[in-house]
Amino acid sequence: DAGITQSPRHKVTETGTPVTLRCHQTENHRYMYWYRQDPGHGLRLIHYSYGVKDTDKGEVSDGYSVSRSKTEDFLLTLESATSSQTSVYFCAISADKSGNTIYFGEGSWLTVV
Amino acid sequence: DQQVKQNSPSLSVQEGRISILNCDYTNSMFDYFLWYKKYPAEGPTFLISISSIKDKNEDGRFTVFLNKSAKHLSLHIVPSQPGDSAVYFCAASARSGGGADGLTFGKGTHLIIQP
């Protein structure tokens, strides 16, 4: 299994509060990704990183920000959580820029009430 | 617009028979295709992949077929086993495209293996 740890694994938060999800990898892979999975939508890319301090937006980036200050850590922040951000969030890593092959973490279940 | 499409949200197959999961894509730049398997409460795991220079790749009970002219790929599982019950995601990337935005996923097909 790829060395990917997501924290927290489960969180319930109130609308309007900030939330940060953390992804930690021990593989020293350059590329890291945050996806969300929702029924009927599959896996959608939120943000990705191609190196320390190098990040870019994905398909569904509105309401999210990311930071990568170290190779091993990729943080996803919801500045002001909304109910539409209730989802399962998956961190993923890859050794090459085309994402072949992406390895996923176990997921973080976020509920915004 | 969806670039990777899995038009069957679910598929039920009897144990021991063949399971065929289908995937269509629209982006002609895609040149590498993957299948991921996902159990509930777990992250997706890589299953099998195929490059656009091939039309078939086999790994044990799993075979992926690629028809580039039709922009269609399929995953065959033979024989199907109860442990194959999961959601299967088709994914694609443009390796020669230069982008770092990883894979584009379909919505998934929930495969149910009936005893």
Tab-separated table of C-alpha atoms in Angstrom:
chain	number	residue	atom	x	y	z
A	1	ASP	CA	0.000	0.000	0.000
A	2	ALA	CA	1.156	3.496	-0.820
A	3	GLY	CA	2.134	5.444	2.286
A	4	ILE	CA	-0.687	7.962	2.355
A	5	THR	CA	-2.334	9.135	5.559
A	6	GLN	CA	-5.353	11.389	5.639
A	7	SER	CA	-6.531	13.233	8.746
A	8	PRO	CA	-9.051	13.563	10.132
A	9	ARG	CA	-10.806	10.488	8.785
A	10	HIS	CA	-14.198	11.705	9.940
A	11	LYS	CA	-15.378	15.197	10.829
A	12	VAL	CA	-18.669	16.930	11.461
A	13	THR	CA	-18.578	20.698	11.327
A	14	GLU	CA	-20.991	23.588	11.235
A	15	THR	CA	-21.764	25.760	8.245
A	16	GLY	CA	-19.448	28.744	8.052
A	17	THR	CA	-16.573	27.244	9.992
A	18	PRO	CA	-13.129	26.688	8.483
A	19	VAL	CA	-11.946	23.135	7.993
A	20	THR	CA	-8.530	21.787	7.053
A	21	LEU	CA	-7.892	18.267	5.812
A	22	ARG	CA	-4.360	16.952	5.823
A	23	CYS	CA	-2.677	14.500	3.503
A	24	HIS	CA	0.704	13.082	4.437
A	25	GLN	CA	2.775	10.826	2.170
A	26	THR	CA	5.931	8.867	2.796
A	27	GLU	CA	6.634	8.000	-0.865
A	28	ASN	CA	8.373	11.276	-1.775
A	29	HIS	CA	6.118	11.572	-4.825
A	30	ARG	CA	6.139	14.945	-6.524
A	31	TYR	CA	2.463	15.095	-7.523
A	32	MET	CA	-0.411	15.239	-5.058
A	33	TYR	CA	-4.129	15.606	-5.608
A	34	TRP	CA	-7.338	16.229	-3.737
A	35	TYR	CA	-10.509	14.630	-5.121
A	36	ARG	CA	-14.037	14.564	-3.823
A	37	GLN	CA	-16.445	11.720	-4.377
A	38	ASP	CA	-20.180	12.294	-4.512
A	39	PRO	CA	-23.047	10.024	-5.598
A	40	GLY	CA	-23.692	10.434	-9.305
A	41	HIS	CA	-20.488	12.369	-9.858
A	42	GLY	CA	-17.687	9.907	-9.371
A	43	LEU	CA	-14.289	11.365	-8.478
A	44	ARG	CA	-13.744	15.020	-9.242
A	45	LEU	CA	-10.449	16.865	-8.952
A	46	ILE	CA	-10.423	19.827	-6.550
A	47	HIS	CA	-6.793	20.961	-6.582
A	48	TYR	CA	-3.460	19.423	-7.376
A	49	SER	CA	0.181	20.095	-6.671
A	50	TYR	CA	3.201	19.513	-8.863
A	51	GLY	CA	5.802	20.445	-6.289
A	52	VAL	CA	6.424	22.366	-3.092
A	53	LYS	CA	4.491	25.637	-3.257
A	54	ASP	CA	3.279	24.729	-6.774
A	55	THR	CA	-0.458	24.158	-6.943
A	56	ASP	CA	-3.260	24.584	-9.426
A	57	LYS	CA	-7.028	24.361	-9.629
A	58	GLY	CA	-8.980	21.346	-10.689
A	59	GLU	CA	-12.520	20.876	-11.915
A	60	VAL	CA	-14.331	21.837	-8.687
A	61	SER	CA	-12.002	24.269	-6.885
A	62	ASP	CA	-14.501	26.934	-5.811
A	63	GLY	CA	-14.636	27.244	-2.020
A	64	TYR	CA	-11.371	25.363	-1.524
A	65	SER	CA	-7.748	26.349	-1.112
A	66	VAL	CA	-4.618	24.246	-0.777
A	67	SER	CA	-1.093	24.564	0.429
A	68	ARG	CA	2.030	22.488	0.068
A	69	SER	CA	4.945	23.705	2.157
A	70	LYS	CA	6.697	20.326	2.234
A	71	THR	CA	6.891	17.472	-0.252
A	72	GLU	CA	5.118	15.121	2.112
A	73	ASP	CA	2.159	17.298	3.131
A	74	PHE	CA	-0.754	18.638	1.090
A	75	LEU	CA	-3.450	20.547	2.951
A	76	LEU	CA	-6.983	21.194	1.746
A	77	THR	CA	-8.843	24.081	3.413
A	78	LEU	CA	-12.494	24.944	3.283
A	79	GLU	CA	-12.435	28.595	4.327
A	80	SER	CA	-16.134	28.668	5.222
A	81	ALA	CA	-17.750	25.277	4.988
A	82	THR	CA	-21.119	24.889	3.264
A	83	SER	CA	-23.533	21.966	3.170
A	84	SER	CA	-22.647	21.368	-0.487
A	85	GLN	CA	-19.148	20.491	0.665
A	86	THR	CA	-20.400	17.485	2.583
A	87	SER	CA	-18.521	14.756	0.794
A	88	VAL	CA	-15.804	12.147	0.936
A	89	TYR	CA	-12.411	13.628	0.204
A	90	PHE	CA	-9.585	11.557	-1.185
A	91	CYS	CA	-5.955	12.519	-1.343
A	92	ALA	CA	-3.872	10.911	-4.061
A	93	ILE	CA	-0.221	10.849	-5.057
A	94	SER	CA	1.691	10.108	-8.226
A	95	ALA	CA	5.313	9.856	-9.246
A	96	ASP	CA	4.720	11.254	-12.738
A	97	LYS	CA	2.856	14.277	-14.006
A	98	SER	CA	0.272	12.457	-16.055
A	99	GLY	CA	-0.958	10.635	-13.005
A	100	ASN	CA	0.076	7.183	-14.107
A	101	THR	CA	-0.545	5.586	-11.684
A	102	ILE	CA	-2.351	7.543	-9.004
A	103	TYR	CA	-2.529	6.004	-5.536
A	104	PHE	CA	-5.285	7.030	-3.180
A	105	GLY	CA	-5.549	7.512	0.539
A	106	GLU	CA	-8.314	6.024	2.634
A	107	GLY	CA	-10.557	9.084	2.489
A	108	SER	CA	-11.875	11.756	4.835
A	109	TRP	CA	-15.607	11.863	5.505
A	110	LEU	CA	-16.759	15.447	6.033
A	111	THR	CA	-20.273	16.401	7.080
A	112	VAL	CA	-21.262	20.058	7.167
A	113	VAL	CA	-24.421	20.679	9.203
B	1	ASP	CA	-19.193	17.979	-20.405
B	2	GLN	CA	-18.112	14.577	-19.327
B	3	GLN	CA	-14.942	13.362	-20.978
B	4	VAL	CA	-15.103	9.872	-19.495
B	5	LYS	CA	-18.477	8.188	-19.383
B	6	GLN	CA	-19.646	5.067	-17.633
B	7	ASN	CA	-23.252	4.800	-18.673
B	8	SER	CA	-24.215	1.896	-16.443
B	9	PRO	CA	-24.513	2.989	-12.796
B	10	SER	CA	-24.884	-0.625	-11.729
B	11	LEU	CA	-24.443	-4.152	-13.055
B	12	SER	CA	-25.532	-7.430	-11.544
B	13	VAL	CA	-23.757	-10.647	-12.584
B	14	GLN	CA	-23.991	-14.196	-11.357
B	15	GLU	CA	-20.958	-15.673	-9.639
B	16	GLY	CA	-18.756	-17.570	-12.079
B	17	ARG	CA	-20.007	-15.702	-15.134
B	18	ILE	CA	-18.269	-12.910	-17.037
B	19	SER	CA	-18.621	-9.309	-15.919
B	20	ILE	CA	-18.213	-6.664	-18.620
B	21	LEU	CA	-17.897	-3.037	-17.588
B	22	ASN	CA	-17.918	-0.391	-20.279
B	23	CYS	CA	-16.396	3.061	-20.585
B	24	ASP	CA	-16.480	5.677	-23.344
B	25	TYR	CA	-14.332	8.761	-23.721
B	26	THR	CA	-14.551	11.866	-25.843
B	27	ASN	CA	-11.112	13.454	-25.557
B	28	SER	CA	-8.922	12.210	-28.400
B	29	MET	CA	-5.830	13.349	-26.459
B	30	PHE	CA	-6.311	10.563	-23.916
B	31	ASP	CA	-3.680	7.911	-24.460
B	32	TYR	CA	-3.616	5.981	-21.197
B	33	PHE	CA	-6.541	4.336	-19.490
B	34	LEU	CA	-6.964	2.785	-16.087
B	35	TRP	CA	-9.525	0.942	-14.034
B	36	TYR	CA	-9.844	1.452	-10.293
B	37	LYS	CA	-11.838	-0.637	-7.850
B	38	LYS	CA	-13.414	0.824	-4.748
B	39	TYR	CA	-14.918	-0.879	-1.732
B	40	PRO	CA	-17.155	1.083	0.670
B	41	ALA	CA	-15.263	3.178	3.214
B	42	GLU	CA	-11.951	2.633	1.414
B	43	GLY	CA	-9.944	4.558	-1.136
B	44	PRO	CA	-9.919	3.485	-4.789
B	45	THR	CA	-7.233	0.957	-5.676
B	46	PHE	CA	-5.557	0.554	-9.036
B	47	LEU	CA	-6.677	-2.542	-10.933
B	48	ILE	CA	-5.366	-2.568	-14.492
B	49	SER	CA	-4.304	-0.152	-17.199
B	50	ILE	CA	-3.761	0.026	-20.940
B	51	SER	CA	-1.785	2.279	-23.211
B	52	SER	CA	-3.276	3.509	-26.480
B	53	ILE	CA	-0.596	1.624	-28.420
B	54	LYS	CA	-2.269	-1.620	-27.315
B	55	ASP	CA	-5.757	-2.982	-27.765
B	56	LYS	CA	-5.686	-5.533	-24.975
B	57	ASN	CA	-4.051	-6.004	-21.591
B	58	GLU	CA	-4.579	-9.001	-19.365
B	59	ASP	CA	-3.830	-9.604	-15.705
B	60	GLY	CA	-5.193	-12.803	-14.276
B	61	ARG	CA	-8.983	-12.706	-14.295
B	62	PHE	CA	-9.008	-9.101	-15.526
B	63	THR	CA	-8.705	-8.032	-19.149
B	64	VAL	CA	-9.070	-4.539	-20.520
B	65	PHE	CA	-9.891	-3.990	-24.192
B	66	LEU	CA	-9.396	-0.697	-25.986
B	67	ASN	CA	-11.101	0.313	-29.226
B	68	LYS	CA	-9.536	3.640	-30.156
B	69	SER	CA	-11.632	4.250	-33.241
B	70	ALA	CA	-14.786	3.941	-31.144
B	71	LYS	CA	-13.222	5.678	-28.132
B	72	HIS	CA	-14.393	2.784	-26.030
B	73	LEU	CA	-12.832	0.509	-23.482
B	74	SER	CA	-14.161	-2.374	-21.483
B	75	LEU	CA	-13.093	-4.373	-18.457
B	76	HIS	CA	-13.787	-8.102	-18.474
B	77	ILE	CA	-13.707	-10.114	-15.273
B	78	VAL	CA	-13.727	-13.885	-15.725
B	79	PRO	CA	-14.876	-15.686	-13.684
B	80	SER	CA	-16.653	-13.217	-11.448
B	81	GLN	CA	-16.253	-13.772	-7.724
B	82	PRO	CA	-18.118	-12.375	-4.703
B	83	GLY	CA	-15.077	-10.275	-3.763
B	84	ASP	CA	-15.397	-8.471	-7.084
B	85	SER	CA	-18.503	-6.686	-5.821
B	86	ALA	CA	-17.385	-3.056	-5.715
B	87	VAL	CA	-17.601	0.227	-7.581
B	88	TYR	CA	-15.355	0.330	-10.646
B	89	PHE	CA	-14.060	3.625	-11.984
B	90	CYS	CA	-12.721	4.117	-15.464
B	91	ALA	CA	-10.028	6.805	-15.741
B	92	ALA	CA	-7.997	8.379	-18.512
B	93	SER	CA	-5.013	10.642	-18.958
B	94	ALA	CA	-3.154	12.401	-21.742
B	95	ARG	CA	0.423	11.357	-21.046
B	96	SER	CA	1.767	13.263	-23.985
B	97	GLY	CA	-0.250	16.353	-23.134
B	98	GLY	CA	2.183	17.740	-20.611
B	99	GLY	CA	-0.393	18.539	-17.950
B	100	ALA	CA	0.037	17.601	-14.309
B	101	ASP	CA	-3.637	17.355	-13.480
B	102	GLY	CA	-3.697	13.615	-13.200
B	103	LEU	CA	-6.591	11.462	-14.240
B	104	THR	CA	-10.110	12.143	-15.444
B	105	PHE	CA	-12.593	9.714	-13.927
B	106	GLY	CA	-15.956	8.368	-14.943
B	107	LYS	CA	-18.854	8.269	-12.494
B	108	GLY	CA	-18.360	4.609	-11.695
B	109	THR	CA	-20.273	1.356	-12.118
B	110	HIS	CA	-21.426	-0.588	-9.078
B	111	LEU	CA	-20.810	-4.264	-9.818
B	112	ILE	CA	-22.828	-6.719	-7.770
B	113	ILE	CA	-21.917	-10.399	-7.945
B	114	GLN	CA	-24.890	-12.593	-7.132
B	115	PRO	CA	-24.231	-15.999	-5.505
